[in-house]
CSV table of C-alpha atoms in Angstrom, one decimal:
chain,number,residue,atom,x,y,z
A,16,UNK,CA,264.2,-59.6,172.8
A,17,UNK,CA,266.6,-62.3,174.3
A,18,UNK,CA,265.3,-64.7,177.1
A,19,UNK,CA,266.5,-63.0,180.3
A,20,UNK,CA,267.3,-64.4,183.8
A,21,UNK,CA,266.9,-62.5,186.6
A,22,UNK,CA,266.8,-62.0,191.0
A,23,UNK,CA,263.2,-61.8,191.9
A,24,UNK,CA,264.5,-58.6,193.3
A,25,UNK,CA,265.2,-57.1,190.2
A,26,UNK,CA,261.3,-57.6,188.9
A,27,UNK,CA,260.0,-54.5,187.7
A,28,UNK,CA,256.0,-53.9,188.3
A,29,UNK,CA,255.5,-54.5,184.3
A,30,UNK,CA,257.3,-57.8,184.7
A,31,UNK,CA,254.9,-58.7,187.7
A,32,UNK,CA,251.8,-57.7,185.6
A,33,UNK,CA,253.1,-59.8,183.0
A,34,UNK,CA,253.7,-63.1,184.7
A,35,UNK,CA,250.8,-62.6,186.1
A,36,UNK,CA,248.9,-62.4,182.8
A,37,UNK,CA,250.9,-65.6,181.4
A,38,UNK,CA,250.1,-67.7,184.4
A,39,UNK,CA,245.8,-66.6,184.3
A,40,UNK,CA,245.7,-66.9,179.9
A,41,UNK,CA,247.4,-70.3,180.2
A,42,UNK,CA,245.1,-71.2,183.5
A,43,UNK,CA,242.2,-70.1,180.9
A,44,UNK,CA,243.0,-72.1,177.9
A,45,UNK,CA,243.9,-75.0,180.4
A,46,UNK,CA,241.9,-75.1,182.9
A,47,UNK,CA,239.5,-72.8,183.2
A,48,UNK,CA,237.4,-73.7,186.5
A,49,UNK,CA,240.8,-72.8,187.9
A,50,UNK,CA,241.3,-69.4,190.4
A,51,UNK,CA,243.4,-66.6,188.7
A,52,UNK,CA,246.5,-65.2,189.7
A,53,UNK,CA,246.6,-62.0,191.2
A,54,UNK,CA,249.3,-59.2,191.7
A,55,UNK,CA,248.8,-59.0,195.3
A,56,UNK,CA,252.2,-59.6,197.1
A,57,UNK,CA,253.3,-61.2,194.0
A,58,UNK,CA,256.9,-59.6,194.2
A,59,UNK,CA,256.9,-61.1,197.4
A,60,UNK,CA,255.9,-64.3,196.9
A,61,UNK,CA,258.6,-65.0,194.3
A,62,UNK,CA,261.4,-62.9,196.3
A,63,UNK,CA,260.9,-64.8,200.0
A,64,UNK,CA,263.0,-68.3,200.3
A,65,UNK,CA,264.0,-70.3,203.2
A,66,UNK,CA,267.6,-69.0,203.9
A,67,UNK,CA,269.3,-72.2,202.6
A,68,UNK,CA,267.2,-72.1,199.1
A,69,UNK,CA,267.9,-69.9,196.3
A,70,UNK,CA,265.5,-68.8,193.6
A,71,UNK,CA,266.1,-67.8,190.2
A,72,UNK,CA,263.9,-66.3,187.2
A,73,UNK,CA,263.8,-66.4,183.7
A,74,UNK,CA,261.3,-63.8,181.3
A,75,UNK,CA,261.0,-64.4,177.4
A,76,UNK,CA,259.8,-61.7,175.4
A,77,UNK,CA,259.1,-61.7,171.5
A,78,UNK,CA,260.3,-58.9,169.3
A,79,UNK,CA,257.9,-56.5,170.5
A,80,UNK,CA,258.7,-57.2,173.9
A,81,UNK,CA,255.5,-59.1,175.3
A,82,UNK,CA,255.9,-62.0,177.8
A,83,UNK,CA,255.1,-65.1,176.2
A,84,UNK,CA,256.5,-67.5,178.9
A,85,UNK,CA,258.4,-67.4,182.3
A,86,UNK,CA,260.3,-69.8,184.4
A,87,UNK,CA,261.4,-69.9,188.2
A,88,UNK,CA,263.4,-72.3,189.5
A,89,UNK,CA,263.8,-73.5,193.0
A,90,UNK,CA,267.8,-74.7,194.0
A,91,UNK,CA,267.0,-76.5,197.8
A,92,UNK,CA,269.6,-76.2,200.0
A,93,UNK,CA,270.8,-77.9,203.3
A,94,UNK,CA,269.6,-81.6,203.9
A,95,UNK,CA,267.8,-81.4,199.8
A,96,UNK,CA,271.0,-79.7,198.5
A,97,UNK,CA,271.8,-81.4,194.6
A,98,UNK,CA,267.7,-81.2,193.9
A,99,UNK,CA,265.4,-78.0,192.3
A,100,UNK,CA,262.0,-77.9,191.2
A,101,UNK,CA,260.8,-76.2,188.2
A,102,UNK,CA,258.0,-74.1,187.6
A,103,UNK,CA,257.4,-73.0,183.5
A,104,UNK,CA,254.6,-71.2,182.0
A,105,UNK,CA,253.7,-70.0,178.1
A,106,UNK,CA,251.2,-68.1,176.9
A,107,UNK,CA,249.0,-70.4,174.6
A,108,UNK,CA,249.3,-68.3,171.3
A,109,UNK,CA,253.1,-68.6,171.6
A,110,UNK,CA,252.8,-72.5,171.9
A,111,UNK,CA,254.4,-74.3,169.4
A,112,UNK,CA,257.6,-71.6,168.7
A,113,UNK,CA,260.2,-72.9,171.0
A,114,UNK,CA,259.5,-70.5,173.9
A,115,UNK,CA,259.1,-73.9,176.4
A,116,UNK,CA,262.4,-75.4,175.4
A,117,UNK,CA,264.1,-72.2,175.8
A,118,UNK,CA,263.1,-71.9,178.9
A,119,UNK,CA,263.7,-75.2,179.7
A,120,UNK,CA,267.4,-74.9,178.4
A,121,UNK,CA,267.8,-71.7,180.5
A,122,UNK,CA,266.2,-73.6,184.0
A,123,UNK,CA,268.9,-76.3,183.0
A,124,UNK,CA,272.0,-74.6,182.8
A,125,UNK,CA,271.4,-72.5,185.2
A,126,UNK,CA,270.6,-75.7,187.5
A,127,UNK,CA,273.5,-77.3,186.5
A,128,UNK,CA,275.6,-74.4,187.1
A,129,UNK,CA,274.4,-74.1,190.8
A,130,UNK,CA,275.2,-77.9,191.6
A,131,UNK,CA,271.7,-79.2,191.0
A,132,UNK,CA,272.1,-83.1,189.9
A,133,UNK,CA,267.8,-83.5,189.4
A,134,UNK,CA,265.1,-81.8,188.6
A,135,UNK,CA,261.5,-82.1,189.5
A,136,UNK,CA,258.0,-80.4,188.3
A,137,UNK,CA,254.2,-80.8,188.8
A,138,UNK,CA,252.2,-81.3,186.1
A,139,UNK,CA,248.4,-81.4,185.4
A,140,UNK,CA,247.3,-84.7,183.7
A,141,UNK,CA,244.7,-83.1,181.7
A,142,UNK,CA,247.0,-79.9,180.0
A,143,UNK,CA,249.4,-79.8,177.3
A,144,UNK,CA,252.6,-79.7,179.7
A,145,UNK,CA,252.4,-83.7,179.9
A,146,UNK,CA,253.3,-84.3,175.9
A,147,UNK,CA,256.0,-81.3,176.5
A,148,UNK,CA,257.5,-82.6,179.5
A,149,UNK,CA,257.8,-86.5,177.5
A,150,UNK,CA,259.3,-85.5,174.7
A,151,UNK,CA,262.0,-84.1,176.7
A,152,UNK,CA,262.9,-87.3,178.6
A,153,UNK,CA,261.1,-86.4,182.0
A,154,UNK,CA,260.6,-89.6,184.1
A,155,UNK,CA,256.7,-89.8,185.8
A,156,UNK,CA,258.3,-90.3,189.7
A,157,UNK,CA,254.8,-90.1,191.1
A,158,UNK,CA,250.9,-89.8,190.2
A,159,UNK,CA,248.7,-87.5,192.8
A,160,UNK,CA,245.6,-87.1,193.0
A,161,UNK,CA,244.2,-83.6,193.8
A,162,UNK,CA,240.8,-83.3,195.2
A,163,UNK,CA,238.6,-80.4,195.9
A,164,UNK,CA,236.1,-79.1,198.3
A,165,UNK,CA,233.7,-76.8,197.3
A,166,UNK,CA,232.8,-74.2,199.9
A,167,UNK,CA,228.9,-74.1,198.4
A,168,UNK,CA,228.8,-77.9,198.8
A,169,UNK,CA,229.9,-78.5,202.6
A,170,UNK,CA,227.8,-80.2,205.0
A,171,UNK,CA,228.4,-77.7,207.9
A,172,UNK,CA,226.1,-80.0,210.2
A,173,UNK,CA,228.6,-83.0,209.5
A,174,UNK,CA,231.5,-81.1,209.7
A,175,UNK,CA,230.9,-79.8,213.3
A,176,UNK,CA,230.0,-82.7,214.6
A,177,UNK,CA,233.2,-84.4,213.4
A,178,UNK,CA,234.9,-81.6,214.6
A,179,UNK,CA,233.7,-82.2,218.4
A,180,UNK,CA,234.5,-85.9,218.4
A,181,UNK,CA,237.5,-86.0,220.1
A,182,UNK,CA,239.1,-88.8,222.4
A,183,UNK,CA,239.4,-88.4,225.5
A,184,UNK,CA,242.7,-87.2,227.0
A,185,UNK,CA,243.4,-85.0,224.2
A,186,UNK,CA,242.5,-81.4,223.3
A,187,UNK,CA,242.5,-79.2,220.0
A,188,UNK,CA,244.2,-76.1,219.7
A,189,UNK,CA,243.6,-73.4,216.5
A,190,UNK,CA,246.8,-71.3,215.7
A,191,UNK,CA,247.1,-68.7,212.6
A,192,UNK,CA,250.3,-67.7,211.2
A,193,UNK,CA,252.4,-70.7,213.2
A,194,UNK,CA,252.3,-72.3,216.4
A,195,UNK,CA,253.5,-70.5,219.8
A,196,UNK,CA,257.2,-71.6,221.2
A,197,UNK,CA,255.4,-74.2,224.0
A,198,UNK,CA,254.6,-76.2,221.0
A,199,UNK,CA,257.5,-75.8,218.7
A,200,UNK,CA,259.2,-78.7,219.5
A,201,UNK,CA,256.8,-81.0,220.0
A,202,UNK,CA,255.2,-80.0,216.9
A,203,UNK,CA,258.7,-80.7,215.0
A,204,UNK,CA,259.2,-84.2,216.7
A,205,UNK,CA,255.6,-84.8,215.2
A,206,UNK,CA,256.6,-83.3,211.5
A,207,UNK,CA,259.9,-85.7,211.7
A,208,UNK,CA,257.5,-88.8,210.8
A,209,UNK,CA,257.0,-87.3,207.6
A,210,UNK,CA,260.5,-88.8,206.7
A,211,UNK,CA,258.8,-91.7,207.2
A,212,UNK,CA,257.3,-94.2,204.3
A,213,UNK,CA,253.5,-93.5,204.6
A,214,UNK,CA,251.8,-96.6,205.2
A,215,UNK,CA,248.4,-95.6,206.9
A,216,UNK,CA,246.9,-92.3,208.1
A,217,UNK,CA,249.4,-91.2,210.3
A,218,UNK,CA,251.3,-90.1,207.0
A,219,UNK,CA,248.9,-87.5,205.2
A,220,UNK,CA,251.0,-87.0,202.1
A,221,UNK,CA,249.2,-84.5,200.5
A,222,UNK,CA,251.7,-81.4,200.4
A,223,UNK,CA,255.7,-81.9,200.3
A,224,UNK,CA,257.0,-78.3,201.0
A,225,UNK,CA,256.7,-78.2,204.4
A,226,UNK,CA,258.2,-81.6,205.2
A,227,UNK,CA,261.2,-81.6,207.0
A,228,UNK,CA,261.2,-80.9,210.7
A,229,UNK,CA,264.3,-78.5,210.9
A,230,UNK,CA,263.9,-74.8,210.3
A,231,UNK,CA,260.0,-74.6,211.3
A,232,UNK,CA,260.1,-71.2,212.1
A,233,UNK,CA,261.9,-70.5,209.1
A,234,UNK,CA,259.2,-72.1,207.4
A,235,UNK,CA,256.2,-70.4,208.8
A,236,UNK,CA,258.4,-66.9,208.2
A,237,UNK,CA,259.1,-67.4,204.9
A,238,UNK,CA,255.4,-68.1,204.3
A,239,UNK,CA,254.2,-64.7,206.0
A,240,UNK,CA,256.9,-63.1,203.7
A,241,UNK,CA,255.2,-64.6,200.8
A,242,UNK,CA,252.0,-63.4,201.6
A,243,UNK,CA,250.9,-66.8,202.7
A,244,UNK,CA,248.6,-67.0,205.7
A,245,UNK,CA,248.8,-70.1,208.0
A,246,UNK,CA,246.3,-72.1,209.4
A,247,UNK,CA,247.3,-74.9,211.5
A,248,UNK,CA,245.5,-76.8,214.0
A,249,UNK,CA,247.1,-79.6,216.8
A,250,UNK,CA,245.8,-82.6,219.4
A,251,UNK,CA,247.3,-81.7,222.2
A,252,UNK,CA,247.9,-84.8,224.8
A,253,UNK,CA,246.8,-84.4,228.3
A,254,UNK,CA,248.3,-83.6,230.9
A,255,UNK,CA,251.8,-83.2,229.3
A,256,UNK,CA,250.4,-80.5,227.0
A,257,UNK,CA,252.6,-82.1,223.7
A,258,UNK,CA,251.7,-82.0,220.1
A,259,UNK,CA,250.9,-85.5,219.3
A,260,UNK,CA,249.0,-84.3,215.7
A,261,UNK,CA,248.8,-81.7,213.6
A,262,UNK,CA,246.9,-80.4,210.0
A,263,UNK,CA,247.9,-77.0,208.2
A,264,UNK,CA,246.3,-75.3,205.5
A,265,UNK,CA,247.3,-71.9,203.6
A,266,UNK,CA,245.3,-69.1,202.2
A,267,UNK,CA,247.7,-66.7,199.6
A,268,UNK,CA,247.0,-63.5,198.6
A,269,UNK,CA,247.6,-64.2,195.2
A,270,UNK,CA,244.8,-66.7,195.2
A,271,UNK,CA,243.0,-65.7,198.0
A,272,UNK,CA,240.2,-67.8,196.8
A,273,UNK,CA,241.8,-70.9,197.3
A,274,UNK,CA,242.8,-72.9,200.1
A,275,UNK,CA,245.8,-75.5,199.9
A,276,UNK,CA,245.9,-78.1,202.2
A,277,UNK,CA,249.0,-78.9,203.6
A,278,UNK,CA,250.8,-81.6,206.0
A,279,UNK,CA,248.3,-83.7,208.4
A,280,UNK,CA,250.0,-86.2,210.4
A,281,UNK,CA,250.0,-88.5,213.6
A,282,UNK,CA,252.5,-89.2,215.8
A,283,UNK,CA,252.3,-93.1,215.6
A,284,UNK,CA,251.6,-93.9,219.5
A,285,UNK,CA,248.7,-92.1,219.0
A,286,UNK,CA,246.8,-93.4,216.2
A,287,UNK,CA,243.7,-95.1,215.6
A,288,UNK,CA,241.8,-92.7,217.4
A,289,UNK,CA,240.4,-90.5,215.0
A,290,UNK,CA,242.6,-87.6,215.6
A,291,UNK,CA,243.1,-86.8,211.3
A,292,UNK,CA,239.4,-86.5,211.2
A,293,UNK,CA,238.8,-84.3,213.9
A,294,UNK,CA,241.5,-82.1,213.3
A,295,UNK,CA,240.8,-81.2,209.4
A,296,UNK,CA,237.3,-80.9,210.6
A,297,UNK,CA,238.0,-78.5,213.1
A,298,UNK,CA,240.4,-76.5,210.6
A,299,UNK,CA,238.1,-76.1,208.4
A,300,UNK,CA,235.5,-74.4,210.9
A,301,UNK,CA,237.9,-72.2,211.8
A,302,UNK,CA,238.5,-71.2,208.4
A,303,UNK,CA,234.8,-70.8,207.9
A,304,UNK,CA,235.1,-67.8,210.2
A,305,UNK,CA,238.7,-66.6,209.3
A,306,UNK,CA,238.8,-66.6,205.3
A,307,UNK,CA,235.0,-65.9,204.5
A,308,UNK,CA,236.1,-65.5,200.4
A,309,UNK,CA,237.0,-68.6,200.1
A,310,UNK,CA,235.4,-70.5,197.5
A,311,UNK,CA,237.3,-73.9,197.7
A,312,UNK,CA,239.9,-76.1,199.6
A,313,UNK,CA,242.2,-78.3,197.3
A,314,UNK,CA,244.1,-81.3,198.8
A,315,UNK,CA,246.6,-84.0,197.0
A,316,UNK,CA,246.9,-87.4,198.0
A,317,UNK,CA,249.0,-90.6,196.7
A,318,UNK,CA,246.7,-92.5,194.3
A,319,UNK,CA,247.8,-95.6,197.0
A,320,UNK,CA,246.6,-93.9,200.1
A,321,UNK,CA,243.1,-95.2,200.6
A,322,UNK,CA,242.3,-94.0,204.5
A,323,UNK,CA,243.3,-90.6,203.4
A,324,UNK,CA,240.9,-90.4,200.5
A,325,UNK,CA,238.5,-92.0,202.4
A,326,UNK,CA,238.9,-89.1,205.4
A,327,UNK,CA,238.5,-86.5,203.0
A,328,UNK,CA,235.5,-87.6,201.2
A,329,UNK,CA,233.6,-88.2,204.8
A,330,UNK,CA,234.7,-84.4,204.6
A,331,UNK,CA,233.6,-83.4,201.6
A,332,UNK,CA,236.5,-83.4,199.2
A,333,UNK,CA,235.8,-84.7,195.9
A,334,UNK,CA,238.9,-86.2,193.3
A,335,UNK,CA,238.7,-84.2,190.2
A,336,UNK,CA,242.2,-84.2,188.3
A,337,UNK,CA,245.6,-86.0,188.6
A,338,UNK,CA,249.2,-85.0,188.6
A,339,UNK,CA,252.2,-86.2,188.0
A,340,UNK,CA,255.4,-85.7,189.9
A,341,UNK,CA,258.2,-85.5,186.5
A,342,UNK,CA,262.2,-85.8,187.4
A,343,UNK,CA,265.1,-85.4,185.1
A,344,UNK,CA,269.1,-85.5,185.5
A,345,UNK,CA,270.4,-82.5,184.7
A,346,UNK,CA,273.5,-84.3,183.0
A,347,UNK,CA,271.3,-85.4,180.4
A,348,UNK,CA,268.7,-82.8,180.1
A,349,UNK,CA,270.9,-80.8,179.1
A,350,UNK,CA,272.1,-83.1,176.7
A,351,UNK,CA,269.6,-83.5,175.0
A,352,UNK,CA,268.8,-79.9,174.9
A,353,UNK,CA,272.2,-79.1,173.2
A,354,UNK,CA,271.9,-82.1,170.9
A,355,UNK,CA,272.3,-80.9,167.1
A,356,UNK,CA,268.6,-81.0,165.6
């Protein structure tokens, strides 16, 4: 059967069962520690965008008409217009027959065609993608580290009592699902130094997708839609009741197992007192109550940001793979995907 692209709209429950079963047999041959995939709000969480993105998918079946890889692509819109990302997957017995560079060839055009000039994707250090995204002249833009705290392993003691040292004139504040209109814009003036270089602690960069300041409530809609569940929490500085920092973490359905860690960041008059710490200390007792299944929280880091790593492993959080951040011009991808063998 031909490779197909397709609106997440137009998924059919059999082609949500099998992307789902791609994504868990490669997360089994791969990495097999990892949480599987599950159809819960699946359709949604590939259909929901933020209004100025668009998302597009791609199914290829063999002759009998079994999945053996998928592809979405991301096309950002407004202030990130020209730039996609790139998620690809391939079942492992089909490895090796051309399915990946189909795909890839697909994701390209397609890219191209919707004004796209680069394209990015993640990649596990440890897995098979690296040698496939090489070969096809993907630049390494950036190494991360990902680290991961196991739930079993926590030091609950430790983590309350971080939790509860807090400066004075500030307060914390605990919000699920986004944060209340009195905060809105003080919590976007605080995001906005995420378009800042990270230089120190103030700049958690451990998750990009929520960076820009603009569109918040978009954001924290289209991650409800997804079947994403927020969990933020802020210093609030007394007595003007502004957010001066904030930390966010998400629970999906898909993976419900799982936390990610998202943005943590300081506004810069009021650093060095400790407010990262408390603040991912006090998430995580929150979570302790809210998402009882969870089995572990998984953060990323810059291999150059030293105070962060050092924060999360007073926490807990222990470094056990890397990834790299690949980009590629779309010009020439696609040249070389179209050269003559």
């Amino acid at each position: 059967m031909p490779l197909k692209q397709l609106a997440p709209g137009e998924m059919t429950d059999d082609d949500l069962r099998d992307w789902c079963s791609v994504l868990n047999d490669m997360t089994a041959a791969d990495m097999p520690a990892e949480p599987r995939w599950r159809t819960d709000s699946l359709r949604e969480y590939l259909t929901a965008t933020l209004p100025e993105d668009r998302r597009h998918l791609f199914l290829d079946r063999d002759a009998d008409g079994d999945l053996v890889g998928h592809a979405a692509l991301i096309l950002f819109g407004g202030e990130q217009a020209g730039t996609g990302v790139v998620e690809m997957s391939t079942r492992p017995s089909a490895r090796g027959k051309g399915v990946g560079t189909r795909l890839l060839r697909a994701v390209a055009e397609c890219a191209k065609a919707g004004g796209c000039r680069t394209l990015s994707v993640e990649v596990i250090a440890t897995t098979p993608a690296v040698g496939f995204y090489d070969r096809h002249g993907f630049a390494r833009s950036t190494v991360e580290q990902r680290h991961l705290l196991r739930w079993a392993e926590i030091d609950w003691e430790k983590i309350e009592h971080a939790a509860g040292r807090l400066a004075a004139g500030y307060r914390l504040e605990y919000h699920a699902g986004g944060v209340p209109d009195r905060l809105m814009d003080s919590y976007a003036d605080v995001k906005a130094n995420l378009r800042s270089a990270p230089g120190n602690v103030a700049f958690v960069p451990e998750w990009r997708g929520s960076a820009y300041a603009p569109g918040l409530r978009d954001s924290f809609q289209t991650l409800a839609s997804r079947g994403m569940r927020s969990h933020i929490a802020v210093a609030v500085s007394e007595p003007y009741g502004n957010v001066v920092g904030l930390t966010e973490l998400v629970v999906s359905a898909q993976r419900p197992t799982r936390a990610d860690q998202y943005d943590t960041v300081v506004a810069p008059a009021h650093r060095s007192y400790g407010l990262a710490m408390t603040m991912k200390a006090r998430l995580l007792t929150e979570l302790r109550r809210a998402e009882p299944q969870l089995v572990d929280v998984q953060t990323w880091t810059l291999d150059t940001a030293d105070d962060v790593r050092w924060i999360n492993g007073e926490l807990g959080f222990v470094h056990d793979v890397d990834w790299y951040d690949y980009e590629a011009d779309v010009d020439k991808l696609l040249a070389r995907l179209t050269r003559p063998a």
